[in-house]
Short mmCIF file of C-alpha atoms in Angstrom, two decimals:
data_model
loop_
_atom_site.label_atom_id
_atom_site.label_comp_id
_atom_site.label_asym_id
_atom_site.label_seq_id
_atom_site.Cartn_x
_atom_site.Cartn_y
_atom_site.Cartn_z
CA MET D 1 0.12 -0.05 0.12
CA LYS D 2 1.73 3.49 -1.08
CA THR D 3 0.31 6.55 0.73
CA ILE D 4 -0.29 10.08 -1.42
CA ILE D 5 -0.63 13.21 0.78
CA VAL D 6 -2.47 16.07 -0.68
CA CYS D 7 -1.44 19.35 1.00
CA ASP D 8 -3.14 22.04 -0.51
CA ALA D 9 -6.97 22.06 -1.93
CA ILE D 10 -7.79 20.48 -5.31
CA HIS D 11 -10.54 19.96 -7.03
CA PRO D 12 -12.97 17.26 -5.43
CA VAL D 13 -12.88 15.19 -8.40
CA GLY D 14 -9.18 14.57 -7.12
CA PHE D 15 -10.04 12.73 -4.59
CA GLU D 16 -12.40 10.78 -6.17
CA LEU D 17 -9.81 9.53 -7.99
CA LEU D 18 -7.70 8.83 -5.27
CA LYS D 19 -10.34 6.76 -3.36
CA LYS D 20 -11.11 4.49 -6.01
CA GLU D 21 -7.65 2.63 -5.61
CA GLN D 22 -7.26 -0.06 -3.68
CA ASP D 23 -3.59 0.85 -3.69
CA ILE D 24 -3.46 3.82 -2.43
CA ASN D 25 -3.60 5.40 1.15
CA VAL D 26 -4.52 9.22 0.99
CA ILE D 27 -4.01 11.40 4.08
CA ASP D 28 -5.69 14.61 3.35
CA ALA D 29 -3.73 17.56 4.78
CA VAL D 30 -5.45 20.39 3.00
CA ASN D 31 -6.80 22.17 5.97
CA THR D 32 -3.66 21.17 7.87
CA PRO D 33 -1.31 24.31 9.98
CA LYS D 34 2.03 23.67 8.23
CA ASP D 35 4.15 23.10 11.13
CA GLU D 36 1.68 20.09 11.69
CA LEU D 37 2.31 19.20 8.28
CA LEU D 38 5.39 18.11 8.52
CA LYS D 39 4.93 16.42 11.50
CA ILE D 40 2.55 13.43 9.12
CA LEU D 41 4.85 13.93 6.01
CA GLY D 42 6.61 10.95 7.01
CA GLU D 43 3.84 8.46 6.36
CA ALA D 44 3.90 9.89 2.39
CA ASP D 45 5.43 7.94 -0.74
CA VAL D 46 4.10 10.98 -2.73
CA ALA D 47 2.95 14.40 -1.95
CA ILE D 48 0.61 16.59 -4.09
CA THR D 49 1.25 20.56 -3.46
CA ARG D 50 0.28 23.78 -4.47
CA SER D 51 1.51 26.68 -3.81
CA SER D 52 0.45 27.31 -0.74
CA THR D 53 2.87 24.85 -0.08
CA GLU D 54 6.97 25.47 0.54
CA VAL D 55 9.11 22.76 -1.04
CA ASN D 56 11.64 23.45 0.68
CA GLU D 57 14.61 22.16 3.11
CA ALA D 58 12.57 21.34 6.03
CA PHE D 59 9.34 19.80 4.02
CA LEU D 60 12.32 17.36 2.10
CA ASN D 61 13.91 16.34 5.78
CA ALA D 62 10.53 15.78 6.77
CA GLY D 63 9.81 13.85 4.06
CA LYS D 64 11.58 10.59 4.73
CA LYS D 65 9.64 8.35 2.49
CA LEU D 66 8.89 10.77 -0.11
CA LYS D 67 9.92 9.23 -3.89
CA ALA D 68 8.11 12.47 -5.79
CA ILE D 69 6.67 15.14 -5.52
CA VAL D 70 3.32 16.57 -7.20
CA ARG D 71 3.40 20.65 -7.75
CA ALA D 72 -0.08 20.82 -8.68
CA GLY D 73 -0.11 23.62 -11.82
CA VAL D 74 2.78 24.93 -13.92
CA GLY D 75 4.99 27.00 -11.23
CA VAL D 76 7.39 25.88 -9.94
CA ASP D 77 8.73 28.79 -7.87
CA ASN D 78 8.21 27.22 -4.13
CA VAL D 79 10.29 23.40 -4.99
CA ASP D 80 13.16 23.19 -4.14
CA ILE D 81 14.36 20.63 -7.33
CA GLU D 82 18.10 20.88 -6.42
CA GLY D 83 17.42 19.35 -3.07
CA CYS D 84 14.81 16.65 -4.42
CA SER D 85 17.10 15.57 -6.82
CA ARG D 86 19.81 15.21 -3.87
CA ARG D 87 17.44 13.07 -1.90
CA GLY D 88 16.44 11.14 -5.35
CA ILE D 89 12.43 12.28 -4.97
CA ILE D 90 11.09 13.25 -8.53
CA ALA D 91 9.76 16.56 -9.55
CA MET D 92 6.75 17.05 -11.42
CA ASN D 93 4.55 19.69 -12.76
CA VAL D 94 1.38 19.93 -14.29
CA PRO D 95 2.21 22.12 -17.38
CA THR D 96 -0.36 21.42 -19.73
CA ALA D 97 -3.89 20.87 -17.76
CA ASN D 98 -4.68 25.25 -17.91
CA THR D 99 -3.81 25.59 -21.48
CA ILE D 100 -6.76 26.65 -22.80
CA ALA D 101 -7.63 29.16 -19.60
CA ALA D 102 -3.92 30.69 -20.46
CA VAL D 103 -5.02 31.23 -23.88
CA GLU D 104 -8.55 32.57 -23.66
CA LEU D 105 -7.10 35.05 -21.24
CA THR D 106 -3.88 35.81 -23.16
CA MET D 107 -7.31 36.91 -25.86
CA ALA D 108 -9.07 38.83 -23.05
CA HIS D 109 -5.99 40.80 -22.32
CA MET D 110 -5.16 41.46 -26.56
CA LEU D 111 -8.97 42.48 -27.21
CA ALA D 112 -8.69 44.61 -24.48
CA SER D 113 -5.57 46.18 -25.14
CA ALA D 114 -7.24 47.01 -28.74
CA ARG D 115 -10.50 48.35 -27.31
CA SER D 116 -9.64 49.66 -23.52
CA LEU D 117 -12.64 47.90 -22.14
CA GLU D 118 -11.64 48.09 -18.73
CA TYR D 119 -11.42 51.61 -18.81
CA ALA D 120 -14.90 52.25 -21.29
CA HIS D 121 -16.78 50.27 -18.56
CA ASN D 122 -15.69 52.19 -15.56
CA ASP D 123 -16.44 55.60 -16.96
CA LEU D 124 -20.02 54.24 -18.06
CA LYS D 125 -20.40 52.00 -14.98
CA LEU D 126 -18.40 53.73 -12.18
CA ASP D 127 -18.61 57.68 -13.48
CA ARG D 128 -21.83 57.64 -15.49
CA ILE D 129 -19.84 59.36 -18.02
CA TRP D 130 -21.17 58.62 -21.50
CA LYS D 131 -17.93 59.75 -24.02
CA ARG D 132 -18.25 57.79 -26.84
CA GLU D 133 -15.24 59.57 -28.75
CA LYS D 134 -13.04 59.14 -25.85
CA TRP D 135 -12.19 54.88 -26.65
CA TYR D 136 -11.19 55.08 -29.99
CA GLY D 137 -9.33 51.71 -30.26
CA VAL D 138 -7.61 50.06 -33.13
CA GLU D 139 -8.95 46.54 -34.70
CA LEU D 140 -7.09 42.96 -34.59
CA PHE D 141 -8.28 42.49 -38.54
CA LYS D 142 -4.88 42.72 -40.35
CA LYS D 143 -2.11 43.51 -37.59
CA LYS D 144 0.92 41.60 -36.99
CA LEU D 145 1.31 39.37 -33.58
CA GLY D 146 4.48 38.27 -32.15
CA VAL D 147 4.58 35.52 -30.63
CA ILE D 148 7.37 35.04 -28.60
CA GLY D 149 7.36 30.93 -28.00
CA PHE D 150 5.21 28.56 -29.68
CA GLY D 151 4.61 25.41 -27.32
CA ASN D 152 1.31 24.33 -26.11
CA ILE D 153 -0.04 27.87 -25.08
CA GLY D 154 1.84 30.25 -27.60
CA SER D 155 0.61 28.17 -30.50
CA ARG D 156 -3.19 28.06 -29.64
CA VAL D 157 -3.22 31.72 -29.34
CA ALA D 158 -1.44 31.99 -32.81
CA VAL D 159 -4.91 29.88 -34.14
CA ARG D 160 -6.86 32.19 -32.56
CA ALA D 161 -5.78 35.58 -32.92
CA LYS D 162 -5.12 34.17 -36.60
CA ALA D 163 -9.26 33.60 -36.74
CA PHE D 164 -9.49 37.47 -36.26
CA GLY D 165 -7.05 37.68 -39.06
CA MET D 166 -4.03 38.75 -37.59
CA GLU D 167 -0.78 37.62 -39.12
CA ILE D 168 1.02 35.64 -36.91
CA ILE D 169 5.00 36.29 -36.42
CA ALA D 170 6.56 33.06 -34.17
CA TYR D 171 9.80 33.18 -32.71
CA ASP D 172 11.01 29.76 -30.91
CA PRO D 173 14.81 28.32 -31.28
CA TYR D 174 12.97 25.44 -30.14
CA ILE D 175 10.16 24.02 -32.57
CA ASP D 176 10.51 23.18 -35.88
CA PRO D 177 10.01 26.07 -38.34
CA SER D 178 6.98 23.85 -39.47
CA LYS D 179 4.64 23.70 -36.98
CA VAL D 180 4.72 27.44 -37.70
CA ILE D 181 4.37 27.76 -41.54
CA ASP D 182 1.23 24.68 -41.51
CA MET D 183 -0.56 27.05 -39.80
CA GLY D 184 -0.24 29.73 -42.01
CA GLY D 185 2.56 31.81 -39.69
CA THR D 186 5.93 33.00 -40.06
CA TYR D 187 8.44 31.83 -39.14
CA THR D 188 11.81 33.80 -37.25
CA LYS D 189 15.13 33.54 -35.89
CA ASN D 190 15.31 37.09 -35.77
CA PHE D 191 13.93 38.79 -32.76
CA ASP D 192 13.84 41.99 -34.59
CA ASP D 193 10.85 40.72 -36.56
CA ILE D 194 9.43 40.67 -32.93
CA LEU D 195 9.48 43.88 -32.16
CA ALA D 196 8.50 45.28 -35.45
CA CYS D 197 5.17 43.85 -34.25
CA ASP D 198 1.96 45.95 -33.27
CA PHE D 199 1.03 43.45 -31.08
CA ILE D 200 3.15 41.29 -28.88
CA THR D 201 2.23 38.24 -26.58
CA ILE D 202 4.88 36.23 -24.35
CA HIS D 203 4.52 32.08 -23.88
CA THR D 204 7.66 31.15 -22.28
CA PRO D 205 9.03 29.17 -18.68
CA LYS D 206 10.44 31.75 -17.09
CA THR D 207 14.77 30.86 -17.10
CA LYS D 208 18.15 32.74 -17.32
CA GLU D 209 17.53 33.35 -20.71
CA THR D 210 13.98 34.55 -20.69
CA THR D 211 14.02 36.85 -17.73
CA ASN D 212 14.33 40.53 -18.94
CA MET D 213 13.83 38.79 -22.13
CA ILE D 214 11.72 42.23 -23.53
CA GLY D 215 14.04 45.53 -21.81
CA ALA D 216 14.65 49.09 -22.45
CA LYS D 217 16.92 48.32 -25.35
CA GLU D 218 13.65 45.65 -27.13
CA ILE D 219 11.07 48.67 -26.20
CA ALA D 220 12.82 51.20 -27.78
CA LYS D 221 13.34 48.97 -31.17
CA MET D 222 9.74 48.58 -30.94
CA LYS D 223 6.86 50.29 -32.98
CA ASP D 224 5.19 53.26 -31.38
CA GLY D 225 1.72 52.36 -30.04
CA VAL D 226 3.15 48.32 -29.51
CA ARG D 227 0.48 46.57 -27.37
CA LEU D 228 2.27 44.21 -25.29
CA ILE D 229 0.78 41.50 -23.40
CA ASN D 230 2.19 38.62 -20.61
CA CYS D 231 0.31 35.95 -19.27
CA ALA D 232 3.35 33.39 -18.62
CA ARG D 233 5.27 34.26 -15.86
CA GLY D 234 6.43 37.50 -14.57
CA GLY D 235 9.85 38.90 -14.83
CA LEU D 236 9.72 37.98 -18.94
CA TYR D 237 9.22 41.74 -19.65
CA ASN D 238 11.64 44.03 -17.44
CA GLU D 239 8.83 46.00 -15.11
CA GLU D 240 10.74 49.05 -15.07
CA ALA D 241 10.87 48.93 -18.74
CA LEU D 242 7.65 48.39 -19.39
CA TYR D 243 6.25 50.74 -16.99
CA GLU D 244 8.68 53.77 -18.60
CA GLY D 245 7.73 52.51 -22.57
CA LEU D 246 3.90 52.62 -21.37
CA LYS D 247 4.31 56.30 -19.28
CA SER D 248 5.61 57.69 -22.06
CA GLY D 249 3.54 56.80 -24.62
CA LYS D 250 5.59 54.17 -26.74
CA ILE D 251 3.90 51.43 -25.50
CA ALA D 252 0.30 52.14 -25.98
CA PHE D 253 -1.39 49.72 -23.82
CA ALA D 254 -0.18 46.29 -22.15
CA GLY D 255 -2.33 43.65 -20.46
CA ILE D 256 -0.68 42.00 -17.87
CA ASP D 257 -2.02 39.28 -15.79
CA VAL D 258 1.77 37.99 -13.93
CA PHE D 259 3.91 40.01 -11.67
CA THR D 260 7.80 39.48 -10.77
CA ARG D 261 6.38 39.50 -7.24
CA GLU D 262 3.15 38.32 -5.75
CA PRO D 263 0.43 39.65 -4.80
CA ALA D 264 1.67 43.00 -6.76
CA THR D 265 -1.37 45.12 -4.67
CA ASP D 266 1.22 48.38 -4.79
CA HIS D 267 2.75 47.63 -8.04
CA PRO D 268 3.24 51.22 -10.07
CA LEU D 269 1.97 49.61 -13.38
CA LEU D 270 -1.69 50.01 -11.06
CA ASP D 271 -1.00 53.19 -11.38
CA LEU D 272 -1.14 53.95 -15.68
CA ASN D 273 -4.32 54.30 -17.17
CA ASN D 274 -2.73 52.36 -20.48
CA VAL D 275 -2.94 48.58 -18.60
CA SER D 276 -4.96 46.29 -18.29
CA VAL D 277 -4.42 44.07 -15.07
CA THR D 278 -5.43 40.67 -13.35
CA PRO D 279 -3.86 38.74 -10.12
CA HIS D 280 -2.63 35.96 -12.08
CA LEU D 281 -5.63 34.30 -13.15
CA GLY D 282 -3.86 32.49 -15.86
CA ALA D 283 -5.12 29.08 -14.53
CA ASN D 284 -8.49 30.30 -12.76
CA THR D 285 -11.28 28.44 -14.67
CA LEU D 286 -13.55 26.03 -12.83
CA GLU D 287 -12.74 23.04 -16.09
CA SER D 288 -8.88 24.01 -15.73
CA GLN D 289 -9.10 23.57 -11.85
CA ARG D 290 -10.51 20.39 -12.49
CA ASN D 291 -7.81 19.00 -15.35
CA ILE D 292 -5.41 20.27 -12.96
CA ALA D 293 -6.29 17.56 -10.27
CA VAL D 294 -6.77 15.07 -12.46
CA GLU D 295 -3.59 15.31 -14.08
CA ALA D 296 -1.61 15.76 -10.68
CA VAL D 297 -3.65 12.77 -8.83
CA GLU D 298 -2.84 10.67 -12.08
CA GLN D 299 1.13 11.72 -12.28
CA ALA D 300 0.60 11.16 -8.34
CA ILE D 301 -0.72 7.79 -9.04
CA LEU D 302 1.87 6.43 -11.64
CA ALA D 303 4.41 8.04 -9.36
CA ALA D 304 3.68 5.87 -6.34
CA ARG D 305 3.51 2.82 -8.37
CA GLY D 306 6.86 3.29 -10.05
CA ILE D 307 5.24 3.41 -13.16
CA SER D 308 6.48 6.55 -14.89
CA TYR D 309 6.94 10.27 -13.55
CA PRO D 310 5.38 12.30 -16.03
CA ASN D 311 6.11 15.83 -16.32
CA ALA D 312 9.51 15.37 -14.36
CA LEU D 313 11.58 18.45 -13.45
CA ASN D 314 14.84 16.30 -12.84
CA LEU D 315 15.46 13.24 -14.09
CA PRO D 316 18.59 12.61 -15.23
CA ILE D 317 18.11 13.27 -18.84
CA LYS D 318 17.31 16.83 -19.15
CA THR D 319 14.22 17.35 -20.75
CA GLU D 320 14.69 20.96 -21.96
CA ASP D 321 17.68 19.96 -23.61
CA LEU D 322 15.05 17.29 -25.95
CA PRO D 323 12.76 18.25 -28.96
CA PRO D 324 9.74 18.85 -28.02
CA PHE D 325 8.43 15.68 -29.58
CA VAL D 326 10.90 13.28 -27.35
CA GLU D 327 9.32 13.72 -23.73
CA PRO D 328 6.15 11.79 -24.10
CA TYR D 329 7.83 8.97 -25.70
CA ILE D 330 9.85 8.76 -22.08
CA ASP D 331 6.96 8.54 -20.44
CA LEU D 332 4.76 5.92 -22.71
CA THR D 333 8.53 3.62 -22.91
CA SER D 334 8.26 3.19 -19.31
CA LYS D 335 5.07 2.41 -19.51
CA MET D 336 4.51 0.04 -22.30
CA ALA D 337 7.86 -1.98 -20.77
CA PHE D 338 5.73 -1.95 -17.06
CA LEU D 339 2.44 -3.46 -19.58
CA ALA D 340 5.00 -5.73 -20.59
CA ALA D 341 6.34 -7.30 -16.99
CA GLN D 342 2.87 -7.49 -16.24
CA ILE D 343 1.75 -9.61 -19.25
CA ASN D 344 5.11 -11.66 -18.56
CA LYS D 345 5.32 -12.21 -15.29
CA SER D 346 8.28 -14.51 -15.58
CA VAL D 347 12.55 -13.34 -14.71
CA ILE D 348 13.60 -11.27 -16.87
CA LYS D 349 16.13 -11.89 -19.12
CA ALA D 350 16.71 -9.29 -21.60
CA ILE D 351 15.68 -5.75 -22.25
CA ARG D 352 15.65 -4.41 -25.65
CA ILE D 353 13.77 -1.20 -27.25
CA GLU D 354 13.47 -1.12 -31.36
CA THR D 355 13.18 2.39 -32.21
CA HIS D 356 11.71 3.89 -36.02
CA GLY D 357 12.07 7.54 -37.38
CA GLN D 358 13.47 10.19 -36.00
CA ILE D 359 13.21 8.58 -32.47
CA SER D 360 15.95 6.84 -32.58
CA GLU D 361 18.33 9.02 -32.02
CA TYR D 362 17.15 9.21 -28.51
CA ALA D 363 17.12 5.20 -27.88
CA ASN D 364 19.74 5.07 -25.83
CA SER D 365 18.27 7.54 -23.14
CA MET D 366 14.78 5.67 -23.64
CA LEU D 367 16.77 2.10 -22.60
CA THR D 368 16.84 3.62 -19.10
CA PHE D 369 12.85 4.55 -18.54
CA ALA D 370 11.98 0.99 -20.67
CA ILE D 371 14.73 -0.77 -17.20
CA VAL D 372 13.08 0.69 -14.50
CA GLY D 373 9.71 0.30 -15.99
CA ALA D 374 10.19 -3.50 -16.65
CA LEU D 375 11.94 -4.21 -13.66
CA LYS D 376 9.80 -2.07 -11.67
CA GLU D 377 7.03 -5.01 -11.27
CA SER D 378 9.73 -7.27 -9.38
CA LEU D 379 12.41 -4.88 -7.79
CA GLY D 380 9.84 -1.85 -6.81
CA ASP D 381 11.51 0.89 -4.97
CA ALA D 382 14.77 -0.61 -5.29
CA ILE D 383 15.17 0.54 -8.73
CA ASN D 384 15.48 4.04 -10.04
CA TYR D 385 16.91 5.93 -12.95
CA VAL D 386 20.24 5.95 -10.91
CA ASN D 387 21.08 2.26 -10.44
CA ALA D 388 18.32 1.03 -12.95
CA LYS D 389 21.81 -0.11 -15.48
CA PHE D 390 23.97 -1.36 -12.27
CA LEU D 391 21.17 -3.40 -11.05
CA CYS D 392 20.57 -5.37 -15.10
CA ASP D 393 24.44 -5.59 -14.79
CA GLU D 394 24.57 -7.21 -11.40
CA LYS D 395 21.31 -9.61 -12.75
CA GLY D 396 22.94 -10.54 -15.82
CA ILE D 397 19.95 -8.98 -17.50
CA VAL D 398 20.83 -7.72 -21.45
CA THR D 399 19.94 -4.35 -22.28
CA GLU D 400 20.33 -2.91 -25.96
CA THR D 401 18.61 -0.73 -28.28
CA SER D 402 18.03 -1.50 -32.27
CA LEU D 403 16.74 -0.15 -35.15
CA GLY D 404 12.91 -1.48 -36.31
CA GLY D 405 11.69 -2.16 -39.47
CA ASP D 406 9.14 -0.47 -41.58
CA SER D 407 6.51 0.85 -40.23
CA ILE D 408 3.48 2.98 -41.06
CA PHE D 409 4.23 5.32 -38.12
CA LYS D 410 6.07 8.76 -38.16
CA ASN D 411 7.97 7.40 -35.18
CA LYS D 412 7.59 4.09 -33.24
CA ILE D 413 9.09 2.31 -30.08
CA THR D 414 8.65 -1.55 -29.28
CA VAL D 415 10.00 -2.76 -25.96
CA ARG D 416 10.58 -6.29 -26.30
CA LEU D 417 11.58 -8.18 -22.75
CA THR D 418 12.82 -11.93 -23.12
CA THR D 419 11.68 -14.14 -19.62
CA GLU D 420 12.17 -17.15 -19.04
CA ASN D 421 8.59 -18.66 -19.78
CA GLY D 422 9.37 -16.41 -23.68
CA ILE D 423 9.09 -13.03 -25.37
CA VAL D 424 6.59 -10.27 -25.17
CA THR D 425 6.71 -7.42 -27.07
CA VAL D 426 4.53 -3.91 -27.15
CA GLY D 427 5.24 -0.71 -29.53
CA GLY D 428 3.94 2.74 -29.39
CA THR D 429 3.70 5.87 -30.66
CA VAL D 430 2.15 9.65 -30.07
CA PHE D 431 0.09 11.29 -32.20
CA GLY D 432 0.18 15.42 -32.14
CA GLU D 433 1.99 16.84 -29.50
CA ASN D 434 1.29 14.10 -26.80
CA GLN D 435 -1.39 11.55 -27.34
CA GLN D 436 0.22 8.23 -26.41
CA ARG D 437 -1.35 5.40 -27.94
CA ILE D 438 -0.29 1.52 -27.88
CA VAL D 439 -0.72 0.24 -30.96
CA THR D 440 0.79 -3.41 -30.55
CA ILE D 441 1.26 -6.55 -28.28
CA ASN D 442 3.34 -9.10 -29.34
CA GLY D 443 2.35 -8.31 -33.22
CA PHE D 444 -1.23 -7.89 -33.02
CA LYS D 445 -2.52 -4.81 -34.08
CA THR D 446 -4.56 -2.36 -31.17
CA ASP D 447 -4.91 1.50 -30.51
CA PHE D 448 -5.15 2.44 -26.67
CA LYS D 449 -4.18 4.90 -24.44
CA PRO D 450 -1.92 3.62 -22.03
CA LYS D 451 -3.87 3.95 -18.65
CA GLY D 452 -6.29 2.23 -16.48
CA LYS D 453 -7.35 -1.21 -15.80
CA MET D 454 -7.29 -3.88 -18.31
CA ILE D 455 -7.58 -7.44 -19.42
CA ILE D 456 -5.47 -8.65 -21.88
CA PHE D 457 -6.66 -12.00 -23.47
CA LYS D 458 -5.27 -13.94 -26.13
CA ASN D 459 -7.18 -16.67 -27.92
CA HIS D 460 -8.04 -19.12 -30.48
CA ASP D 461 -10.15 -16.44 -33.20
CA VAL D 462 -13.62 -18.74 -33.11
CA PRO D 463 -17.16 -17.52 -32.64
CA GLY D 464 -18.73 -16.73 -29.17
CA VAL D 465 -16.04 -15.59 -27.50
CA ILE D 466 -16.30 -12.22 -26.52
CA ALA D 467 -20.08 -13.22 -25.66
CA GLN D 468 -18.03 -15.73 -22.77
CA ILE D 469 -15.97 -13.12 -22.01
CA SER D 470 -18.44 -10.49 -21.48
CA LYS D 471 -20.86 -13.00 -19.73
CA ILE D 472 -18.27 -13.41 -16.87
CA LEU D 473 -17.00 -9.82 -16.62
CA ALA D 474 -21.16 -9.40 -16.37
CA ASP D 475 -21.51 -12.20 -13.79
CA GLU D 476 -18.99 -10.04 -11.25
CA LYS D 477 -20.43 -6.90 -12.29
CA ILE D 478 -17.06 -5.56 -14.39
CA ASN D 479 -18.32 -2.70 -16.22
CA ILE D 480 -15.98 -2.75 -19.87
CA ALA D 481 -14.77 0.65 -20.86
CA ASP D 482 -13.66 -0.25 -23.71
CA PHE D 483 -12.77 -3.75 -26.01
CA ARG D 484 -10.07 -3.61 -28.57
CA LEU D 485 -9.39 -7.02 -30.59
CA GLY D 486 -7.06 -7.46 -32.86
CA ARG D 487 -5.86 -10.53 -34.99
CA ASP D 488 -3.86 -12.46 -37.52
CA ASP D 489 -3.20 -14.16 -40.15
CA HIS D 490 -2.67 -17.84 -38.32
CA ASN D 491 -6.80 -18.17 -37.02
CA MET D 492 -5.11 -16.34 -33.48
CA ALA D 493 -6.50 -13.06 -31.57
CA LEU D 494 -5.78 -10.86 -29.24
CA ALA D 495 -8.09 -8.63 -27.29
CA VAL D 496 -7.06 -5.62 -24.69
CA ILE D 497 -10.27 -5.18 -22.63
CA LEU D 498 -10.50 -2.06 -20.54
CA VAL D 499 -12.58 -2.18 -17.43
CA ASP D 500 -14.01 0.17 -14.55
CA GLU D 501 -13.39 -2.19 -11.92
CA HIS D 502 -10.61 -3.85 -10.20
CA ILE D 503 -9.86 -7.80 -11.77
CA LYS D 504 -9.93 -10.53 -8.95
CA ALA D 505 -7.71 -13.61 -9.31
CA GLU D 506 -10.90 -15.55 -9.75
CA THR D 507 -12.38 -13.81 -12.48
CA LEU D 508 -9.58 -14.49 -14.29
CA GLU D 509 -8.99 -17.96 -13.39
CA ARG D 510 -12.32 -18.10 -14.95
CA LEU D 511 -11.24 -16.44 -18.28
CA ASN D 512 -8.43 -18.27 -18.26
CA ALA D 513 -10.51 -21.80 -18.32
CA LEU D 514 -12.85 -21.25 -21.43
CA GLU D 515 -11.70 -23.48 -23.83
CA ALA D 516 -10.52 -20.65 -26.65
CA CYS D 517 -8.26 -19.35 -24.17
CA VAL D 518 -4.31 -19.34 -24.85
CA TRP D 519 -3.75 -17.13 -21.59
CA ALA D 520 -5.16 -14.27 -20.37
CA GLN D 521 -3.53 -11.48 -17.76
CA TYR D 522 -5.14 -8.53 -15.87
CA ALA D 523 -2.55 -5.60 -16.19
CA VAL D 524 -3.05 -1.98 -14.34
CA ILE D 525 -1.12 1.15 -15.82
#
């Protein structure tokens, strides 16, 4: 039994998901004073935190059993990542759950900056002044929008701005230019092209490289009457330079949701009448709070079970140095290996990953994650990303990578485990930015998300098998969430049956007893 402690408030759906897991014990410490929290942290394997909890030295020293920390949100300014690394604790965040909320707030500030909406509103509602000629704005139509950072949020802002008829100029040295070009925008490596735009919006993480990315020098190069938006992180625009630019009129208007120091109740920007401000509301929608809770809990459960560590910030491989398309394959590889070990529960002799496509350049990095996933079932907490290859050498387990054959997929990874009972292979790919799919098991085609409770059932391809499986599960009051069936040319079939309830050993025995059954296994990812 693993223990997850929830240190700060999350959407109720998060607790509902945690309580459904039979192998997870939950500590609700949402209302526990922070000094008292330190006294109970020692019981937890994984902690879920938000901005109210400082993950500092005292926190980490108290969490003697901690294997992972999930920051339920994007920002990790309050997490001592280096301290986590020294103690072997994996730190994770939830970077995409509030994507749409941040995108839509950016568009709201962009529209406000074009039409001075708040000030016109206050004139009429608070001061009861009807003076239309005072509030001439500008249109978004045919204006150039400079997008700094073209990831999950920046790219979606661009799509919406394009619907307004804006011309998109994107600057992001870490993406494939085709991502911009394919949506009808212009990709540039020249930052001056951004500074020449009518509107500029920034969507980068806060790093040494991006802090004060826009300062007095950059503002001086901008066109007169430029409009700036920041719904990303405080300090990406130098706030003193921003203030001077707004005060002088060089910057016509700014839309700001984030500040270097928060709460910013006495910030100089609040004294200006050409800035729209919000108190860091980027993630503040009902939908995004629910999404954050769901994703944080799902990541915490995976970490507690040692299956994988989605969105980890301190893995032995520097994910920030990898192309964006690679990171989802790290998580997928670990999950596929964990599934393979559950399908073929026997002593592992060899772990091999076969790669196809550009992902092959990163095969050696992926191998470590395959090892941890494959051996987690048998070694539990004894295996980690630091000692993975050493343990394989010690146990005589062969580890290797190889190039796979032709594939219909642009990129594909197959995990191949050789055990005393034979060989099992699980292949997968990623669609879009992070739509992970398992697409083959032992050569049988399939297509499902690597998530949840599932029965893997191999059988002779004869009539009536699906009906027999359904009857057994119905008898046990087990709901089928999804049913994926693959067939081969040798009159064999393999089904992946996703279920809502835990499968008991007796139920699995009944399935294995069916005449057409070759084998049936139960797995949880």
